Amino acid sequence: MVPCKTELMVRIPKISKMEKNISALLLNSYTPLTTIRPTIAGMVPVGGMHIYPPSPLPDDIRKFLDEAKDGVIYFSLGSNVQSKDMPADKMKIFLQVFGEMKQRVLWKFENESILNKPNNIMIKSWLPQSDILAHENIKVFITHGGLLGTQEGVHHAVPMLGMPIYCDQHLNMKKAVLGGYAINLHFQSITEEVLKNSLEELLYNPIYRNNIEKISQIFKDRPISARDMAMYWIEYVIRYRGANHLRSAGRDLKWFEFYLLDVITVCTHEYISNT
């Protein structure tokens, strides 16, 4: 027997209607990696909930990091921007500068090999980023400034060299620079001199390490872990059958009411009438 139409085609509410039914909102942010802003009871910051205690590294990577007496520079542009697509002139700059450094370089690179790769560089198409950043020999994290990556860098207290490409990456790195634990570069303007000077500043000026250790301590100082906080509020909403008492009355306002345009209109009209 074919199920009735209502069982096969459950009507899903419009997004605009679903938004008004939100009781709790899990925010992928946490002090001090976000700006201070007013919140309501159902807005729960859980930034960093994706970070787990470090797992053992693959043997070849662990050996490469353990034996780096001068430390390691970790380089990853995330998954949306791939290092293998880097323009040839920029690739030459990075290889030249890395080859001149006494530190080793662990680079997330999507091809099997790099032509004329210096001996101090190890490349891998995929790397367990958070586990690597937890290693004591990681001295600098070269990043595109993605939200999850910057949270991992702060959690493990690794100074960052940012090269944001788009979207929130610019804001994330601006916040990191203001926090005193990162240097930000414009990718298109990178030269050998700029790259080398920036890396050496992060490596040898202790203020960056000192600043990020302080920020890391604040980021991790919570009454309960981010995952436990998220689970608590998910279960809380379920336990109280939607937790209507958490919902703001503002959800039912028209857009012009929300932005007080009706009030502004009345005030403006009164002002014009009396002048």
Coordinates of C-alpha atoms in Angstrom, one line a residue:
M1 CA 0.0 0.0 0.0
V2 CA 1.3 3.4 -1.0
P3 CA 1.6 5.8 2.0
C4 CA -0.7 8.8 1.9
K5 CA 0.5 12.0 0.4
T6 CA 1.0 13.7 3.7
E7 CA 3.4 11.0 4.9
L8 CA 5.5 11.3 1.7
M9 CA 5.5 15.0 1.3
V10 CA 5.9 16.7 4.7
R11 CA 5.7 20.4 4.2
I12 CA 8.9 22.1 5.4
P13 CA 8.3 25.6 6.8
K14 CA 10.0 28.5 5.0
I15 CA 13.4 29.6 6.3
S16 CA 11.9 33.0 7.4
K17 CA 9.4 31.1 9.5
M18 CA 11.9 28.7 10.9
E19 CA 14.1 31.6 12.0
K20 CA 11.3 32.8 14.3
N21 CA 11.2 29.4 15.9
I22 CA 14.8 29.4 17.1
S23 CA 15.2 29.0 20.9
A24 CA 19.0 28.6 21.1
L25 CA 21.8 29.6 18.7
L26 CA 25.2 28.0 19.0
L27 CA 27.8 30.6 18.0
N28 CA 31.2 29.5 16.7
S29 CA 33.0 32.1 18.6
Y30 CA 34.4 32.8 22.1
T31 CA 36.2 35.6 24.0
P32 CA 38.7 37.0 23.1
L33 CA 38.4 36.0 19.4
T34 CA 35.3 37.9 18.9
T35 CA 34.2 41.5 19.5
I36 CA 32.2 42.3 22.5
R37 CA 28.5 42.5 21.7
P38 CA 25.1 42.3 23.5
T39 CA 23.6 38.8 23.5
I40 CA 20.4 37.2 24.8
A41 CA 20.0 34.0 26.9
G42 CA 19.7 31.6 23.9
M43 CA 22.9 32.7 22.2
V44 CA 25.6 30.3 23.3
P45 CA 29.3 30.8 22.4
V46 CA 30.9 27.4 21.6
G47 CA 34.0 28.4 19.6
G48 CA 36.7 25.8 19.5
M49 CA 34.3 22.8 20.1
H50 CA 35.9 21.0 17.1
I51 CA 39.3 20.9 19.0
Y52 CA 40.1 17.6 20.7
P53 CA 43.0 16.5 22.8
P54 CA 45.9 15.8 20.4
S55 CA 46.2 12.3 18.9
P56 CA 49.5 10.5 18.1
L57 CA 51.0 11.7 14.8
P58 CA 52.0 9.5 11.9
D59 CA 55.5 8.2 12.5
D60 CA 57.1 10.1 9.6
I61 CA 55.6 13.4 10.6
R62 CA 56.3 12.8 14.3
K63 CA 60.0 12.1 13.5
F64 CA 60.2 15.2 11.3
L65 CA 58.9 17.4 14.1
D66 CA 60.8 15.7 16.9
E67 CA 64.2 16.1 15.2
A68 CA 63.7 19.8 14.3
K69 CA 66.2 21.3 16.8
D70 CA 65.4 24.8 15.5
G71 CA 61.7 24.3 15.3
V72 CA 59.1 23.9 12.5
I73 CA 57.1 26.3 10.4
Y74 CA 53.7 24.8 9.6
F75 CA 52.1 26.0 6.4
S76 CA 48.5 25.3 5.3
L77 CA 46.0 27.3 3.2
G78 CA 43.1 25.1 4.2
S79 CA 40.9 23.1 1.8
N80 CA 39.3 25.8 -0.3
V81 CA 42.6 27.4 -1.4
Q82 CA 45.2 24.9 -2.5
S83 CA 48.9 25.5 -2.5
K84 CA 49.4 23.5 -5.7
D85 CA 47.5 26.3 -7.5
M86 CA 49.9 29.0 -6.3
P87 CA 51.3 31.1 -9.2
A88 CA 54.8 30.1 -10.2
D89 CA 56.4 33.4 -9.1
K90 CA 54.9 33.1 -5.6
M91 CA 55.9 29.4 -5.4
K92 CA 59.5 30.4 -6.2
I93 CA 59.4 33.0 -3.4
F94 CA 58.2 30.5 -0.8
L95 CA 60.7 27.9 -1.8
Q96 CA 63.6 30.3 -1.8
V97 CA 62.8 31.7 1.6
F98 CA 62.0 28.4 3.2
G99 CA 65.3 27.0 1.9
E100 CA 67.2 29.8 3.6
M101 CA 65.6 29.2 7.0
K102 CA 67.2 27.0 9.6
Q103 CA 63.8 25.8 10.7
R104 CA 62.0 22.9 9.0
V105 CA 58.8 23.5 7.1
L106 CA 55.8 21.2 7.1
W107 CA 53.6 22.2 4.2
K108 CA 50.1 21.0 3.2
F109 CA 50.6 20.6 -0.5
E110 CA 48.2 18.8 -2.7
N111 CA 50.6 17.4 -5.3
E112 CA 53.0 14.4 -4.7
S113 CA 56.1 16.5 -5.2
I114 CA 57.5 20.0 -5.7
L115 CA 60.2 20.8 -8.3
N116 CA 63.5 21.9 -6.6
K117 CA 62.1 21.4 -3.1
P118 CA 64.7 22.2 -0.4
N119 CA 65.6 19.4 2.0
N120 CA 64.1 21.1 5.0
I121 CA 60.6 20.9 3.6
M122 CA 58.1 18.0 4.1
I123 CA 55.0 18.1 2.0
K124 CA 51.8 16.1 2.6
S125 CA 48.4 16.3 0.7
W126 CA 46.6 16.1 4.1
L127 CA 47.7 16.9 7.6
P128 CA 46.0 16.5 11.0
Q129 CA 46.3 20.2 11.7
S130 CA 45.2 20.5 15.3
D131 CA 47.5 17.5 16.3
I132 CA 50.4 19.2 14.5
L133 CA 49.8 22.6 16.1
A134 CA 49.9 20.9 19.5
H135 CA 53.5 19.7 19.0
E136 CA 56.0 21.7 21.0
N137 CA 58.3 22.3 18.1
I138 CA 55.8 24.2 16.0
K139 CA 57.0 27.8 16.1
V140 CA 54.9 29.6 13.4
F141 CA 51.6 28.8 11.7
I142 CA 51.3 30.2 8.1
T143 CA 47.5 30.3 7.5
H144 CA 44.9 31.7 5.2
G145 CA 43.1 32.9 8.3
G146 CA 40.1 30.6 8.3
L147 CA 38.0 30.6 11.5
L148 CA 38.6 27.0 12.6
G149 CA 42.3 27.3 11.8
T150 CA 42.8 30.5 13.8
Q151 CA 40.9 29.0 16.7
E152 CA 43.3 26.0 16.6
G153 CA 46.3 28.3 16.4
V154 CA 45.1 30.2 19.5
H155 CA 44.2 27.1 21.4
H156 CA 47.7 25.7 20.9
A157 CA 49.4 29.1 21.3
V158 CA 51.2 29.3 18.0
P159 CA 52.0 32.7 16.5
M160 CA 50.5 33.2 13.0
L161 CA 51.5 34.6 9.7
G162 CA 48.3 35.3 7.9
M163 CA 47.5 35.5 4.1
P164 CA 43.8 36.0 4.0
I165 CA 42.1 35.4 0.6
Y166 CA 38.4 36.2 1.1
C167 CA 35.3 36.4 3.3
D168 CA 35.9 36.2 7.1
Q169 CA 39.6 35.5 6.8
H170 CA 40.4 39.2 6.6
L171 CA 38.4 39.9 9.8
N172 CA 40.0 36.9 11.6
M173 CA 43.5 38.0 10.8
K174 CA 42.8 41.6 11.6
K175 CA 41.6 40.5 15.1
A176 CA 44.8 38.4 15.4
V177 CA 47.0 41.3 14.5
L178 CA 45.2 43.6 17.0
G179 CA 45.8 40.9 19.6
G180 CA 49.5 41.1 19.0
Y181 CA 50.1 37.4 18.0
A182 CA 50.1 37.6 14.2
I183 CA 51.4 39.4 11.2
N184 CA 49.2 39.9 8.2
L185 CA 50.4 39.9 4.6
H186 CA 48.7 40.7 1.3
F187 CA 49.4 37.6 -0.8
Q188 CA 49.7 39.4 -4.1
S189 CA 52.3 41.8 -2.6
I190 CA 54.5 39.1 -1.0
T191 CA 58.3 39.4 -1.9
E192 CA 61.2 37.3 -0.6
E193 CA 62.2 40.2 1.7
V194 CA 58.7 40.7 3.2
L195 CA 58.2 37.0 3.7
K196 CA 61.5 36.3 5.3
N197 CA 61.4 39.4 7.6
S198 CA 57.9 38.5 8.7
L199 CA 58.8 34.9 9.6
E200 CA 61.9 36.1 11.5
E201 CA 59.9 38.6 13.4
L202 CA 57.5 35.9 14.5
L203 CA 60.3 33.5 15.3
Y204 CA 62.7 35.7 17.2
N205 CA 60.5 38.4 18.8
P206 CA 59.1 36.8 22.0
I207 CA 56.3 39.3 22.2
Y208 CA 54.2 37.3 19.7
R209 CA 54.6 34.1 21.7
N210 CA 53.9 35.9 25.0
N211 CA 50.7 37.5 23.6
I212 CA 49.3 34.3 22.1
E213 CA 50.0 32.3 25.3
K214 CA 47.9 34.9 27.2
I215 CA 45.1 34.8 24.6
S216 CA 45.2 31.0 24.6
Q217 CA 44.8 30.9 28.3
I218 CA 41.8 33.2 28.1
F219 CA 40.3 31.2 25.2
K220 CA 40.5 28.0 27.2
D221 CA 39.4 29.4 30.5
R222 CA 35.7 28.2 30.6
P223 CA 33.5 26.7 33.3
I224 CA 32.9 23.7 31.0
S225 CA 34.2 22.6 27.6
A226 CA 32.7 24.0 24.4
R227 CA 31.3 20.6 23.4
D228 CA 29.8 20.0 26.8
M229 CA 28.3 23.5 26.7
A230 CA 26.8 22.8 23.2
M231 CA 25.4 19.4 24.4
Y232 CA 23.9 21.0 27.5
W233 CA 21.9 23.6 25.5
I234 CA 20.8 21.1 22.9
E235 CA 19.5 18.8 25.6
Y236 CA 18.0 21.8 27.4
V237 CA 15.9 22.9 24.4
I238 CA 14.7 19.3 24.0
R239 CA 14.1 18.9 27.7
Y240 CA 11.8 21.9 27.8
R241 CA 10.1 21.0 24.5
G242 CA 11.4 23.9 22.5
A243 CA 12.2 26.2 25.4
N244 CA 9.9 28.9 24.4
H245 CA 10.9 31.0 27.3
L246 CA 14.3 31.6 25.6
R247 CA 12.9 33.2 22.5
S248 CA 13.2 36.9 22.1
A249 CA 10.1 39.0 21.4
G250 CA 12.1 40.7 18.7
R251 CA 11.7 37.6 16.4
D252 CA 8.1 38.8 15.7
L253 CA 9.0 42.3 14.8
K254 CA 8.7 43.6 11.2
W255 CA 12.0 44.5 9.7
F256 CA 11.2 48.2 9.9
E257 CA 10.2 47.8 13.5
F258 CA 13.4 45.9 14.3
Y259 CA 15.6 48.7 12.9
L260 CA 13.3 51.4 14.6
L261 CA 12.5 52.9 11.3
D262 CA 9.0 53.6 12.4
V263 CA 10.3 55.5 15.4
I264 CA 12.8 57.4 13.3
T265 CA 10.1 58.3 10.8
V266 CA 7.9 59.8 13.5
C267 CA 10.7 61.7 15.1
T268 CA 11.9 63.0 11.7
H269 CA 8.4 64.1 10.8
E270 CA 8.0 65.9 14.1
Y271 CA 11.3 67.6 13.7
I272 CA 10.5 68.8 10.2
S273 CA 7.1 70.0 11.2
N274 CA 8.5 72.1 14.0
T275 CA 11.3 73.8 12.0

